Coordinates of C-alpha atoms and ligand atoms in Angstrom, one line a residue:
M1 CA -59.0 29.4 -13.6
A2 CA -60.4 31.7 -10.6
V3 CA -64.5 32.0 -9.8
W4 CA -66.0 35.4 -9.4
E5 CA -69.4 35.9 -8.3
N6 CA -70.9 39.3 -7.7
Y7 CA -72.8 40.8 -4.4
G8 CA -76.7 39.6 -6.3
E9 CA -74.6 36.1 -6.3
N10 CA -76.7 35.7 -10.0
Q11 CA -73.8 36.6 -11.9
R12 CA -70.6 33.7 -11.9
V13 CA -68.0 33.8 -14.2
N14 CA -64.8 31.4 -14.3
A15 CA -61.9 33.9 -15.1
R16 CA -58.8 33.0 -16.3
A17 CA -57.4 35.6 -14.1
I18 CA -58.3 38.2 -10.8
H19 CA -55.3 40.4 -11.0
V20 CA -55.3 42.9 -7.5
P21 CA -52.9 46.1 -9.0
G22 CA -51.6 48.5 -6.3
S23 CA -50.5 51.2 -8.3
L24 CA -51.7 53.1 -11.9
A25 CA -48.6 51.6 -13.5
E26 CA -49.8 47.9 -12.5
V27 CA -53.3 49.1 -13.9
R28 CA -51.3 49.6 -17.1
E29 CA -49.0 46.9 -17.1
I30 CA -52.3 44.7 -16.8
V31 CA -54.4 46.3 -19.7
T32 CA -51.2 46.3 -21.8
A33 CA -50.6 42.2 -21.1
A34 CA -54.1 41.6 -22.1
A35 CA -54.2 43.3 -25.0
R36 CA -50.6 41.2 -26.1
D37 CA -52.5 38.1 -25.5
G38 CA -56.0 39.2 -27.3
L39 CA -57.8 38.9 -24.4
G40 CA -60.7 40.7 -23.1
V41 CA -60.3 42.7 -19.5
K42 CA -62.8 43.8 -17.1
A43 CA -63.0 45.5 -13.8
Y44 CA -65.3 44.9 -11.2
G45 CA -65.8 47.6 -7.9
S46 CA -68.2 45.5 -4.8
G47 CA -70.0 43.2 -7.5
H48 CA -73.4 45.7 -6.5
S49 CA -74.9 45.5 -10.1
F50 CA -76.8 42.6 -11.0
S51 CA -76.7 43.1 -15.0
G52 CA -73.4 41.1 -16.4
V53 CA -72.0 44.5 -16.8
A54 CA -68.9 43.9 -14.8
R55 CA -67.8 40.1 -15.1
C56 CA -65.1 39.4 -18.1
D57 CA -66.5 36.6 -20.2
T58 CA -65.0 32.8 -19.5
N59 CA -61.3 32.6 -19.7
E60 CA -60.3 36.3 -19.7
I61 CA -59.1 38.8 -17.3
L62 CA -60.8 40.4 -14.3
I63 CA -59.0 43.3 -12.5
D64 CA -59.7 43.6 -8.6
L65 CA -61.0 47.1 -7.7
S66 CA -63.0 46.4 -5.1
P67 CA -63.0 47.5 -1.6
E68 CA -61.2 44.6 -0.8
N69 CA -58.1 45.9 -3.0
E70 CA -56.7 47.9 0.2
Q71 CA -53.8 49.2 -2.1
L72 CA -55.8 51.8 -4.4
K73 CA -57.9 53.3 -1.5
H74 CA -55.4 57.0 -1.4
R75 CA -58.1 60.1 -1.4
C76 CA -57.0 63.8 -1.2
V77 CA -58.9 66.8 -0.8
I78 CA -57.1 68.4 -3.9
D79 CA -54.5 71.2 -3.6
G80 CA -56.2 74.8 -4.7
R81 CA -52.8 75.6 -6.3
L82 CA -53.3 72.5 -8.7
I83 CA -56.5 74.3 -9.6
N84 CA -57.4 75.8 -12.7
P85 CA -58.5 79.2 -11.1
A86 CA -61.9 79.2 -14.0
A87 CA -62.9 75.3 -12.4
A88 CA -62.0 76.7 -8.9
G89 CA -65.0 76.7 -7.0
K90 CA -66.4 73.9 -4.6
P91 CA -63.8 71.5 -2.3
L92 CA -62.3 68.8 -4.9
V93 CA -61.1 65.7 -3.8
A94 CA -59.5 63.0 -5.2
V95 CA -60.5 58.9 -4.7
E96 CA -58.3 56.5 -6.0
T97 CA -60.8 53.6 -7.1
A98 CA -61.3 50.7 -4.8
V99 CA -63.0 53.6 -2.0
A100 CA -66.4 52.4 -1.4
V101 CA -69.3 55.2 -0.9
Y102 CA -69.2 54.9 3.2
E103 CA -65.8 54.7 3.4
L104 CA -65.3 58.3 1.2
S105 CA -68.1 60.0 3.3
D106 CA -66.6 58.8 6.6
W107 CA -62.9 60.3 5.7
L108 CA -64.7 63.5 4.3
N109 CA -67.2 63.8 6.5
A110 CA -63.6 63.5 9.6
Q111 CA -61.9 66.2 7.6
E112 CA -61.0 69.2 9.6
H113 CA -64.1 71.3 7.7
P114 CA -66.1 67.9 7.2
L115 CA -67.1 67.3 3.5
A116 CA -70.0 65.3 2.8
L117 CA -71.4 63.6 -0.7
P118 CA -74.0 66.1 -2.4
A119 CA -75.9 62.0 -3.8
I120 CA -75.4 58.7 -2.5
G121 CA -77.8 55.7 -3.4
A122 CA -79.5 53.9 -1.0
V123 CA -76.6 52.0 0.5
N124 CA -73.5 52.7 0.7
G125 CA -71.3 49.6 -0.2
Q126 CA -70.5 50.1 -3.8
T127 CA -67.2 51.6 -4.6
I128 CA -67.9 55.2 -5.9
V129 CA -66.3 54.3 -9.2
G130 CA -68.3 51.5 -9.8
A131 CA -71.4 53.5 -8.6
M132 CA -71.1 56.4 -11.2
A133 CA -70.3 54.2 -13.7
T134 CA -74.0 52.4 -13.6
G135 CA -75.6 56.0 -12.9
T136 CA -76.3 54.7 -9.5
H137 CA -78.9 57.7 -7.8
G138 CA -80.2 58.5 -5.1
S139 CA -83.7 60.1 -3.9
E140 CA -81.9 63.1 -4.2
I141 CA -84.5 65.6 -6.3
A142 CA -82.2 68.1 -7.6
F143 CA -78.8 67.0 -7.7
G144 CA -79.5 63.5 -11.0
P145 CA -77.3 60.8 -10.5
M146 CA -73.7 60.3 -8.2
A147 CA -71.7 60.8 -12.1
N148 CA -72.9 64.3 -11.9
M149 CA -70.4 65.4 -9.4
A150 CA -67.9 64.1 -11.4
R151 CA -65.0 66.4 -12.4
A152 CA -61.8 64.6 -14.0
F153 CA -61.0 61.2 -14.8
F154 CA -57.4 59.3 -14.8
I155 CA -58.1 56.2 -17.1
V156 CA -56.0 53.5 -18.4
D157 CA -57.2 53.2 -22.4
G158 CA -58.0 49.8 -23.8
R159 CA -54.0 50.2 -24.9
G160 CA -52.8 50.7 -21.8
D161 CA -52.3 54.4 -22.6
C162 CA -53.2 56.5 -19.1
L163 CA -55.9 60.2 -20.1
L164 CA -57.1 62.7 -18.2
V165 CA -60.1 62.9 -19.4
Q166 CA -61.3 66.8 -18.3
P167 CA -63.9 69.3 -19.7
S168 CA -63.7 71.8 -22.1
T169 CA -63.2 73.7 -18.7
P170 CA -60.5 71.5 -17.1
V171 CA -60.2 71.3 -13.6
F172 CA -56.3 71.2 -13.1
K173 CA -54.0 73.6 -14.6
D174 CA -52.3 73.5 -18.0
R175 CA -49.2 71.0 -18.4
D176 CA -46.8 74.0 -17.8
A177 CA -48.9 75.5 -14.9
L178 CA -49.2 71.8 -13.4
Q179 CA -45.1 71.2 -13.2
T180 CA -44.6 74.9 -11.3
A181 CA -47.3 73.9 -8.9
L182 CA -46.1 70.7 -8.7
T183 CA -43.1 71.4 -7.3
T184 CA -43.9 73.3 -4.6
L185 CA -46.1 70.4 -3.0
S186 CA -44.4 68.7 -0.1
G187 CA -44.6 65.2 -0.1
E188 CA -48.5 64.4 0.0
A189 CA -50.5 62.6 -1.8
V190 CA -47.4 61.3 -4.1
W191 CA -50.2 59.3 -5.8
L192 CA -51.6 62.0 -7.0
Q193 CA -48.4 63.4 -8.7
T194 CA -47.0 60.5 -10.3
A195 CA -50.9 60.6 -11.9
L196 CA -50.8 63.5 -13.1
E197 CA -47.4 63.5 -14.7
T198 CA -48.1 60.3 -16.3
A199 CA -51.5 60.8 -17.7
R200 CA -52.1 62.6 -20.9
P201 CA -54.1 64.8 -20.6
V202 CA -57.4 65.4 -22.9
A203 CA -60.1 68.5 -21.9
D204 CA -63.0 67.6 -24.0
D205 CA -66.5 67.8 -23.3
D206 CA -67.5 64.7 -25.5
L207 CA -65.4 62.6 -23.9
F208 CA -65.5 63.7 -20.5
R209 CA -69.9 63.4 -21.1
A210 CA -68.5 59.6 -22.1
C211 CA -67.0 58.8 -19.0
L212 CA -69.4 60.1 -16.8
I213 CA -71.0 57.1 -17.1
G214 CA -68.7 54.6 -18.8
V215 CA -70.8 50.8 -18.0
G216 CA -67.0 49.8 -18.0
V217 CA -65.7 49.8 -21.6
V218 CA -64.2 54.0 -21.4
G219 CA -60.9 52.6 -19.6
M220 CA -59.6 51.3 -16.7
I221 CA -60.7 54.3 -14.0
Y222 CA -57.8 54.4 -11.8
A223 CA -58.6 57.9 -9.8
V224 CA -61.5 60.1 -9.7
V225 CA -61.8 64.0 -9.2
L226 CA -64.8 64.8 -7.4
E227 CA -66.9 67.9 -6.6
V228 CA -68.1 67.8 -2.9
Q229 CA -69.6 69.9 -0.6
P230 CA -69.4 71.3 3.4
Q231 CA -71.1 68.7 5.6
F232 CA -74.6 69.2 6.3
R233 CA -77.6 68.0 8.2
L234 CA -80.5 66.3 7.1
Q235 CA -83.9 65.7 8.8
E236 CA -86.1 63.0 7.3
T237 CA -90.0 62.5 8.1
R238 CA -91.8 58.9 7.0
T239 CA -95.6 59.1 6.8
A240 CA -98.2 56.6 5.6
R241 CA -100.6 57.6 2.9
T242 CA -101.8 55.0 0.2
W243 CA -101.6 54.7 -3.2
E244 CA -104.4 55.4 -4.3
D245 CA -104.8 58.7 -2.5
V246 CA -101.1 59.3 -3.7
K247 CA -102.2 58.9 -7.5
A248 CA -105.6 61.2 -7.2
H249 CA -103.0 63.9 -6.8
W250 CA -101.1 62.8 -9.5
Q251 CA -101.7 65.5 -12.5
M252 CA -98.3 66.8 -14.4
P253 CA -99.7 70.4 -14.8
A254 CA -99.9 72.2 -18.2
A255 CA -96.9 74.2 -17.8
W256 CA -95.1 70.9 -17.7
H257 CA -96.3 69.9 -21.1
E258 CA -95.5 72.9 -22.7
A259 CA -92.2 73.4 -21.1
K260 CA -91.6 69.5 -22.2
A261 CA -92.5 71.1 -26.2
A262 CA -90.4 73.8 -26.1
W263 CA -87.2 71.6 -24.9
E264 CA -88.0 68.6 -27.3
Q265 CA -88.2 71.6 -30.5
A266 CA -85.1 73.3 -29.3
R267 CA -83.1 70.1 -29.0
D268 CA -83.8 69.2 -32.1
H269 CA -83.6 72.8 -33.8
S270 CA -80.5 74.5 -32.0
A271 CA -77.1 74.4 -31.1
G272 CA -74.5 76.3 -28.7
E273 CA -75.9 78.6 -26.4
A274 CA -79.3 78.6 -27.1
L275 CA -78.9 74.6 -26.8
R276 CA -77.9 75.1 -24.0
Q277 CA -80.1 77.2 -22.7
A278 CA -83.0 75.7 -23.6
R279 CA -81.8 73.0 -21.8
R280 CA -81.0 75.1 -18.2
T281 CA -84.4 76.5 -18.8
W282 CA -86.3 73.0 -19.3
Q283 CA -84.1 71.6 -15.9
E284 CA -85.9 74.7 -14.2
A285 CA -89.2 73.9 -15.4
Q286 CA -88.7 70.0 -14.2
H287 CA -87.4 71.1 -10.9
Q288 CA -90.6 72.9 -9.9
T289 CA -93.3 71.2 -11.1
L290 CA -91.9 68.8 -9.2
L291 CA -91.8 70.9 -6.0
L292 CA -94.9 71.9 -7.2
M293 CA -96.5 68.3 -7.1
L294 CA -94.6 67.0 -3.9
K295 CA -95.6 69.5 -1.6
R296 CA -99.3 67.8 -2.2
Y297 CA -97.6 65.4 -0.2
F298 CA -96.2 67.2 2.4
P299 CA -97.1 66.1 5.6
D300 CA -97.3 69.9 6.4
G301 CA -97.4 71.0 3.1
D302 CA -93.9 73.2 3.5
A303 CA -91.5 72.2 0.8
E304 CA -88.5 74.8 1.7
G305 CA -85.1 73.0 1.8
L306 CA -86.0 69.8 0.2
Y307 CA -83.6 67.4 -0.5
T308 CA -85.0 64.0 -0.9
F309 CA -88.1 63.1 -1.6
S310 CA -89.2 58.8 -1.9
F311 CA -92.6 56.8 -2.5
L312 CA -92.4 53.3 -1.3
V313 CA -95.9 51.4 -2.5
N314 CA -97.0 47.9 -0.9
P315 CA -97.4 45.6 -4.4
Y316 CA -100.4 44.0 -2.8
P317 CA -103.7 46.0 -0.9
N318 CA -104.4 46.1 2.3
R319 CA -106.8 43.1 3.6
A320 CA -109.5 45.2 5.2
E321 CA -109.4 48.3 3.1
G322 CA -107.9 47.0 -0.1
T323 CA -106.3 49.7 -0.7
H324 CA -102.1 49.7 -0.8
S325 CA -99.9 51.4 2.1
C326 CA -97.5 54.1 0.2
F327 CA -95.3 55.7 2.6
V328 CA -93.8 58.8 1.3
T329 CA -90.3 59.6 3.0
V330 CA -88.5 63.3 2.5
S331 CA -85.9 65.0 4.1
T332 CA -85.3 68.4 4.5
L333 CA -81.7 70.5 4.8
A334 CA -81.6 70.9 9.0
E335 CA -80.4 72.9 11.8
P336 CA -76.3 72.4 12.1
A337 CA -77.1 72.7 15.3
S338 CA -79.8 70.2 15.7
V339 CA -79.2 66.8 17.5
D340 CA -79.2 63.4 15.9
S341 CA -81.3 60.4 17.0
P342 CA -80.5 56.8 17.0
R343 CA -80.9 54.3 14.5
E344 CA -83.7 52.3 14.7
P345 CA -83.1 48.5 16.4
A346 CA -83.0 45.7 14.5
L347 CA -85.5 44.1 17.1
D348 CA -88.0 47.1 16.7
R349 CA -88.8 45.7 13.1
L350 CA -90.1 42.5 14.9
R351 CA -92.0 44.7 17.8
A352 CA -93.3 46.4 14.4
I353 CA -94.7 42.8 12.8
D354 CA -96.5 42.2 15.9
Q355 CA -98.6 45.2 16.2
A356 CA -99.3 45.2 12.1
C357 CA -100.5 41.0 12.4
T358 CA -103.8 42.9 13.6
T359 CA -105.9 40.4 11.3
Q360 CA -108.6 38.4 12.2
S361 CA -108.3 35.4 10.2
W362 CA -107.1 32.4 12.2
F363 CA -104.0 31.8 10.7
L364 CA -102.6 35.6 11.2
R365 CA -103.8 35.5 15.1
L366 CA -101.4 31.9 14.9
R367 CA -98.7 34.2 13.0
R368 CA -99.1 36.4 16.0
S369 CA -98.5 34.6 18.9
L370 CA -95.8 32.9 17.1
F371 CA -94.0 36.3 16.5
R372 CA -95.0 37.4 20.3
G373 CA -93.8 34.5 22.1
A374 CA -90.7 34.6 18.9
Q375 CA -90.6 38.3 20.6
R376 CA -90.2 37.3 24.0
I377 CA -87.2 34.8 23.5
F378 CA -85.4 36.2 21.0
N379 CA -85.6 40.3 23.5
R380 CA -84.8 37.3 26.2
L381 CA -81.8 35.4 24.3
F382 CA -81.1 37.3 21.5
R383 CA -80.5 40.9 22.7
R384 CA -78.0 39.5 25.5
L385 CA -76.0 37.6 23.2
G386 CA -76.0 40.1 20.4
L387 CA -77.6 38.4 18.0
D388 CA -79.8 41.0 16.0
E389 CA -78.6 38.8 12.4
V390 CA -80.0 35.7 13.4
L391 CA -83.7 37.6 13.9
T392 CA -83.5 38.5 10.4
D393 CA -82.1 34.6 8.9
I394 CA -85.5 33.8 10.8
L395 CA -88.0 36.3 9.1
V396 CA -86.7 36.5 6.0
W397 CA -86.6 32.2 5.9
F398 CA -90.3 33.0 7.4
L399 CA -91.2 35.0 4.0
R400 CA -89.2 33.0 1.6
T401 CA -90.7 29.6 3.2
V402 CA -94.6 31.3 3.6
P403 CA -94.4 34.2 1.1
S404 CA -98.4 34.2 1.2
T405 CA -98.0 36.7 4.2
I406 CA -96.1 39.2 2.5
D407 CA -98.5 42.3 2.3
D408 CA -98.4 42.8 6.3
L409 CA -94.9 42.4 6.5
I410 CA -94.1 44.8 3.7
D411 CA -96.1 47.4 5.5
A412 CA -94.7 46.3 8.9
V413 CA -91.7 46.4 8.1
L414 CA -91.5 49.6 6.1
R415 CA -93.5 50.9 9.3
A416 CA -91.2 50.3 11.7
D417 CA -89.4 53.6 10.1
L418 CA -92.2 55.7 10.7
G419 CA -91.4 59.5 12.0
Q420 CA -88.6 61.7 12.1
R421 CA -84.8 60.6 11.7
L422 CA -82.3 63.5 12.2
G423 CA -78.8 63.4 11.2
L424 CA -75.9 63.5 9.4
S425 CA -76.0 63.8 5.5
H426 CA -74.8 60.4 4.2
D427 CA -76.1 58.6 7.7
I428 CA -79.7 59.8 6.3
L429 CA -79.3 59.5 2.7
T430 CA -78.5 55.2 2.6
R431 CA -80.6 52.9 5.3
E432 CA -79.1 50.0 6.6
V433 CA -80.4 47.1 3.9
Y434 CA -77.3 45.2 4.1
E435 CA -78.8 42.0 6.8
V436 CA -81.0 41.2 4.3
K437 CA -79.7 40.3 0.7
G438 CA -82.3 42.0 -1.9
W439 CA -82.8 41.4 -5.8
G440 CA -84.0 43.9 -7.9
I441 CA -84.9 45.8 -11.4
E442 CA -85.3 49.8 -12.1
V443 CA -86.4 51.1 -14.3
G444 CA -87.1 54.8 -15.6
V445 CA -90.4 56.4 -16.9
S446 CA -91.4 59.8 -17.2
L447 CA -93.1 62.1 -14.7
D448 CA -96.2 61.7 -16.8
R449 CA -96.0 57.5 -16.8
L450 CA -95.6 57.4 -13.4
V451 CA -99.4 56.3 -12.0
D452 CA -100.1 53.9 -15.3
A453 CA -96.5 52.5 -14.8
V454 CA -96.8 51.5 -10.9
D455 CA -100.5 50.8 -11.4
T456 CA -100.0 48.0 -14.0
M457 CA -97.0 46.9 -11.6
L458 CA -99.9 46.7 -8.8
A459 CA -102.2 44.7 -11.6
Q460 CA -98.6 42.1 -12.5
A461 CA -98.5 41.7 -8.4
A462 CA -102.0 40.9 -8.1
E463 CA -101.7 38.4 -11.1
M464 CA -99.0 37.0 -10.1
R465 CA -100.3 36.2 -6.8
R466 CA -103.3 33.7 -8.1
R467 CA -100.9 32.0 -9.9
R468 CA -98.4 31.8 -6.4
R469 CA -95.6 34.0 -7.0
Y470 CA -95.0 36.7 -5.0
L471 CA -93.0 40.5 -4.9
T472 CA -91.5 39.7 -1.8
G473 CA -90.8 44.1 -1.2
P474 CA -91.9 47.4 -2.1
I475 CA -92.2 49.5 -5.2
A476 CA -89.8 52.4 -5.2
L477 CA -90.2 55.1 -6.3
R478 CA -87.4 58.1 -7.0
F479 CA -86.7 61.0 -9.2
V480 CA -83.6 61.6 -10.7
A481 CA -82.7 65.5 -11.7
M482 CA -80.7 65.5 -15.6
T483 CA -77.3 64.7 -16.3
E484 CA -75.0 65.4 -18.6
A485 CA -73.3 61.9 -18.7
M486 CA -74.3 60.4 -22.9
L487 CA -75.7 57.3 -21.1
G488 CA -77.7 59.1 -18.5
M489 CA -81.3 57.9 -17.8
S490 CA -82.1 61.6 -17.1
A491 CA -80.2 62.7 -20.0
D492 CA -82.9 64.3 -21.5
E493 CA -86.0 64.5 -19.0
M494 CA -85.8 64.0 -15.1
T495 CA -87.9 60.6 -14.8
V496 CA -88.9 58.9 -12.3
Q497 CA -87.1 55.0 -11.6
V498 CA -89.1 52.4 -10.7
E499 CA -87.6 49.6 -8.8
I500 CA -88.3 46.9 -7.4
T501 CA -87.2 44.6 -4.9
I502 CA -87.5 41.3 -3.5
L503 CA -85.5 39.2 -0.9
K504 CA -82.9 37.3 -3.0
D505 CA -84.1 33.4 -4.0
T506 CA -87.4 35.0 -4.0
P507 CA -89.3 31.4 -5.7
H508 CA -89.4 32.4 -9.9
A509 CA -87.6 35.6 -9.1
E510 CA -85.4 35.0 -12.4
R511 CA -88.9 34.7 -14.4
T512 CA -90.6 37.6 -12.4
L513 CA -88.0 40.2 -12.5
P514 CA -87.5 40.3 -15.9
R515 CA -90.8 40.0 -17.1
L516 CA -91.5 43.0 -15.0
E517 CA -88.4 44.8 -16.6
R518 CA -90.1 44.6 -20.3
I519 CA -93.3 45.5 -19.6
L520 CA -92.2 48.5 -18.1
L521 CA -89.6 49.2 -21.5
D522 CA -91.8 48.2 -23.5
R523 CA -95.7 49.8 -22.8
Y524 CA -93.7 53.7 -20.8
D525 CA -90.8 53.9 -23.1
G526 CA -88.3 52.9 -19.7
V527 CA -85.3 53.5 -19.5
F528 CA -83.1 50.9 -18.3
H529 CA -80.8 50.8 -15.3
W530 CA -76.8 49.6 -16.3
G531 CA -76.1 47.9 -12.5
L532 CA -80.5 47.4 -11.6
E533 CA -81.0 45.4 -14.8
W534 CA -82.3 41.3 -15.3
D535 CA -80.0 41.2 -19.0
V536 CA -83.0 41.7 -20.6
A537 CA -81.9 45.1 -22.6
S538 CA -81.7 44.5 -26.2
V539 CA -79.5 47.4 -28.4
E540 CA -82.8 48.7 -29.5
D541 CA -84.0 48.9 -26.4
A542 CA -80.1 50.9 -25.4
R543 CA -81.1 52.8 -29.1
R544 CA -84.4 54.4 -27.8
S545 CA -83.8 55.0 -24.1
Y546 CA -80.2 56.7 -24.7
R547 CA -80.8 59.6 -27.2
H548 CA -76.4 60.2 -27.3
F549 CA -75.7 56.0 -27.6
E550 CA -74.4 56.5 -30.6
T551 CA -72.1 59.1 -30.1
F552 CA -70.8 57.1 -27.1
R553 CA -70.2 54.0 -29.1
R554 CA -68.2 56.3 -31.6
I555 CA -66.0 57.7 -28.6
V556 CA -65.3 53.9 -27.1
G557 CA -64.9 52.7 -30.8
E558 CA -62.3 55.6 -32.2
H559 CA -60.7 56.8 -28.8
L560 CA -60.9 54.5 -25.5
D561 CA -61.3 51.4 -26.6
P562 CA -60.5 50.8 -30.2
D563 CA -59.7 46.8 -30.5
S564 CA -62.9 46.0 -28.1
R565 CA -60.4 45.4 -25.0
F566 CA -63.3 46.0 -22.9
A567 CA -66.2 44.2 -24.5
N568 CA -68.2 41.2 -22.6
T569 CA -71.5 39.5 -23.6
Y570 CA -73.5 42.2 -22.0
T571 CA -71.8 45.2 -23.2
R572 CA -72.2 43.0 -27.1
R573 CA -75.9 42.7 -26.4
V574 CA -76.9 46.2 -25.9
G575 CA -74.9 47.1 -28.8
I576 CA -72.2 48.9 -27.3
Y577 CA -69.8 46.9 -29.4
T578 CA -71.0 45.2 -32.3
T579 CA -72.4 41.8 -31.4
G580 CA -69.7 38.6 -32.0
S581 CA -66.7 40.9 -31.9
E582 CA -63.9 39.4 -30.2
A583 CA -61.5 41.2 -28.0
G584 CA -59.1 42.8 -30.8
S585 CA -61.5 43.5 -33.5
A586 CA -62.7 47.3 -33.9
A587 CA -65.7 48.2 -31.8
I588 CA -67.4 49.7 -34.6
Ligands
FAD601 C1 -78.3 46.5 -2.1 C2 -77.8 47.0 -3.6 C3 -78.3 48.7 -2.9 C4 -78.5 49.5 -4.8 N1 -79.1 50.9 -4.7 C5 -79.6 51.4 -5.6 C6 -79.4 52.8 -5.9 O1 -80.2 53.3 -4.3 N2 -79.5 53.9 -6.7 C7 -79.0 53.4 -8.1 O2 -79.2 53.4 -8.8 N3 -78.6 51.6 -7.9 C8 -78.2 50.2 -6.7 N4 -77.6 49.7 -6.7 C9 -77.1 49.3 -8.5 C10 -75.9 49.8 -7.9 O3 -75.6 50.7 -7.2 C11 -74.7 49.6 -9.8 O4 -75.3 48.6 -10.2 C12 -73.5 49.9 -9.0 O5 -72.6 50.2 -10.2 C13 -72.8 48.9 -8.3 O6 -71.4 49.9 -8.1 P1 -70.7 48.5 -8.0 O7 -69.2 49.1 -7.3 O8 -70.4 47.2 -6.9 O9 -69.7 48.5 -9.2 P2 -69.6 47.1 -10.2 O10 -71.3 46.2 -10.3 O11 -68.7 46.0 -9.4 O12 -69.2 47.3 -11.5 C14 -70.4 48.0 -12.0 C15 -69.9 48.8 -13.1 O13 -68.5 49.4 -12.9 C16 -67.2 48.7 -13.5 N5 -66.3 49.4 -12.9 C17 -66.2 49.2 -11.5 N6 -64.9 49.8 -11.4 C18 -64.1 50.4 -12.8 C19 -62.9 51.0 -13.2 N7 -62.2 51.2 -11.6 N8 -62.7 51.3 -14.1 C20 -63.4 50.7 -15.0 N9 -64.7 50.1 -14.8 C21 -65.1 50.1 -13.3 C22 -67.4 47.3 -13.7 O14 -67.1 46.9 -14.5 C23 -69.1 47.9 -14.3 O15 -69.2 47.6 -15.4 C24 -77.9 48.8 -6.0 C25 -77.3 47.8 -5.9 C26 -77.6 46.5 -4.9 C27 -76.9 45.1 -5.0

């Protein structure tokens, strides 16, 4: 028996064994052996999913494809001689599965001509494969989920066969041309050559779209081919407004409703090129609408070069004005020659908290003095000793012990990042939040439900507070452009993702997070996030949220995992596999 726990420590399982493969051949052996023994098998990446999507069931098999698996970290820029001329364009890289997002970003940036990922989630500790598998997205307004950068997958299916899954216009040349090209390569990227020689190529749009966000059931992904881009710089600006002001300006224009109606008509009644054209038109209409809407919140009203956009709303009103702080973070493409600004050290947070505690109640005055005293001590002692983490621990302890102080603290922490940051794309797109562990849920809603959904969350926070239950973090709102992925949250329409993040171990979180998720799903036709989910989603939610869900199930059941090898409690509960089916019986 071996125990595995996810990053959030809310998922734990006693596995029969945890295997650490070192090659494609070993991944195949593990799956084949599991099939022979009639056992279910799951892979985990960095374990950053809060849902049960990555764990195996008790006494079944786990495969460690996390960044700790040092053997599956090869990566290379793909030699142009291997690429199908019809698919050539931006640079392509091939990456083995255990590579973390931050490792990939650093490696891309270190290339002779620096490269970059076009999209990254709010953190970068996930594996690139694990992140894509649940639909991880960032704040990039035009890109969609990270899975949109995938161009091909090397997978080991439920019977241990290796497939190279590509769209109908494949990335790699056909088999004969590839063989010829491979002989001309020098000894570099032997691992990729081996994978290309081993895998059976399948160029099929549906299969590829199923693999884009595969939630761990489309096979063991051994490696992925990604389209990346030349490195770029971003200028980020965070400004403070109020939610009341933001929502007063959030009105969907009539053109958006018309474009949506036209898309729904086309989607239900056309096919082929007409459908593709309608989809492109709808995508463009949404993008233009969003730009128009977001311009209203720009510090200087200029949306030129807009790359990311997000709102962070304090769930609690400011005591003096009764309004909810709303921080607007935008980033725009910056000139290559701009100079980076240094990151905020953790101690500056304390200073910001100190400044924020201006309310005159005796308790807050006392707290302020305590912070001031603590700050002096920390400054003298802890900075010299380099113990920033202790400071964070103390703050987190304080919040957990006296969560009623959360309203000021949320503002204070977010205010610490007010102003501008400038830097390389991967530094600006992610935030260093690993000093504090959080828990969270996220639900995607249509742009026209944004205000109601947030107002409901604020009302819930107020009601919870009366019962001494607290949300110990802000509500984040990010926009996700459309994706071809069958299980993409934005497969049919751009979504605004409503994310509730709280400190890990916040009292009552196990009840409040699922409750809030349920409310967003039920009242706002929400779409659940495969990783940021508190295990409340049902098969009905999956069918309603994901239009291509049945097609996805069919592809998994008929092609990729006919014996339910990759099933677990989670994937059965959401209906990807028939409830109660065991590995070894038909998936559909
Ligand atoms: C601090 C934090 C911040 C986050 N920020 C964001 C964010 O900004 N945006 C967002 O959308 N999400 C966010 N998430 C959610 C997170 O990005 C997703 O849950 C993501 O899937 C985690 O990646 P991972 O590498 O940890 O994969 P895991 O959680 O380990 O696995 C995810 C899925 O991928 C499968 N898998 C992993 N590797 C393989 C493989 N090689 N072959 C087959 N299946 C595989 C697993 O079986 C599982 O089904 C955040 C989570 C945390 C904890």
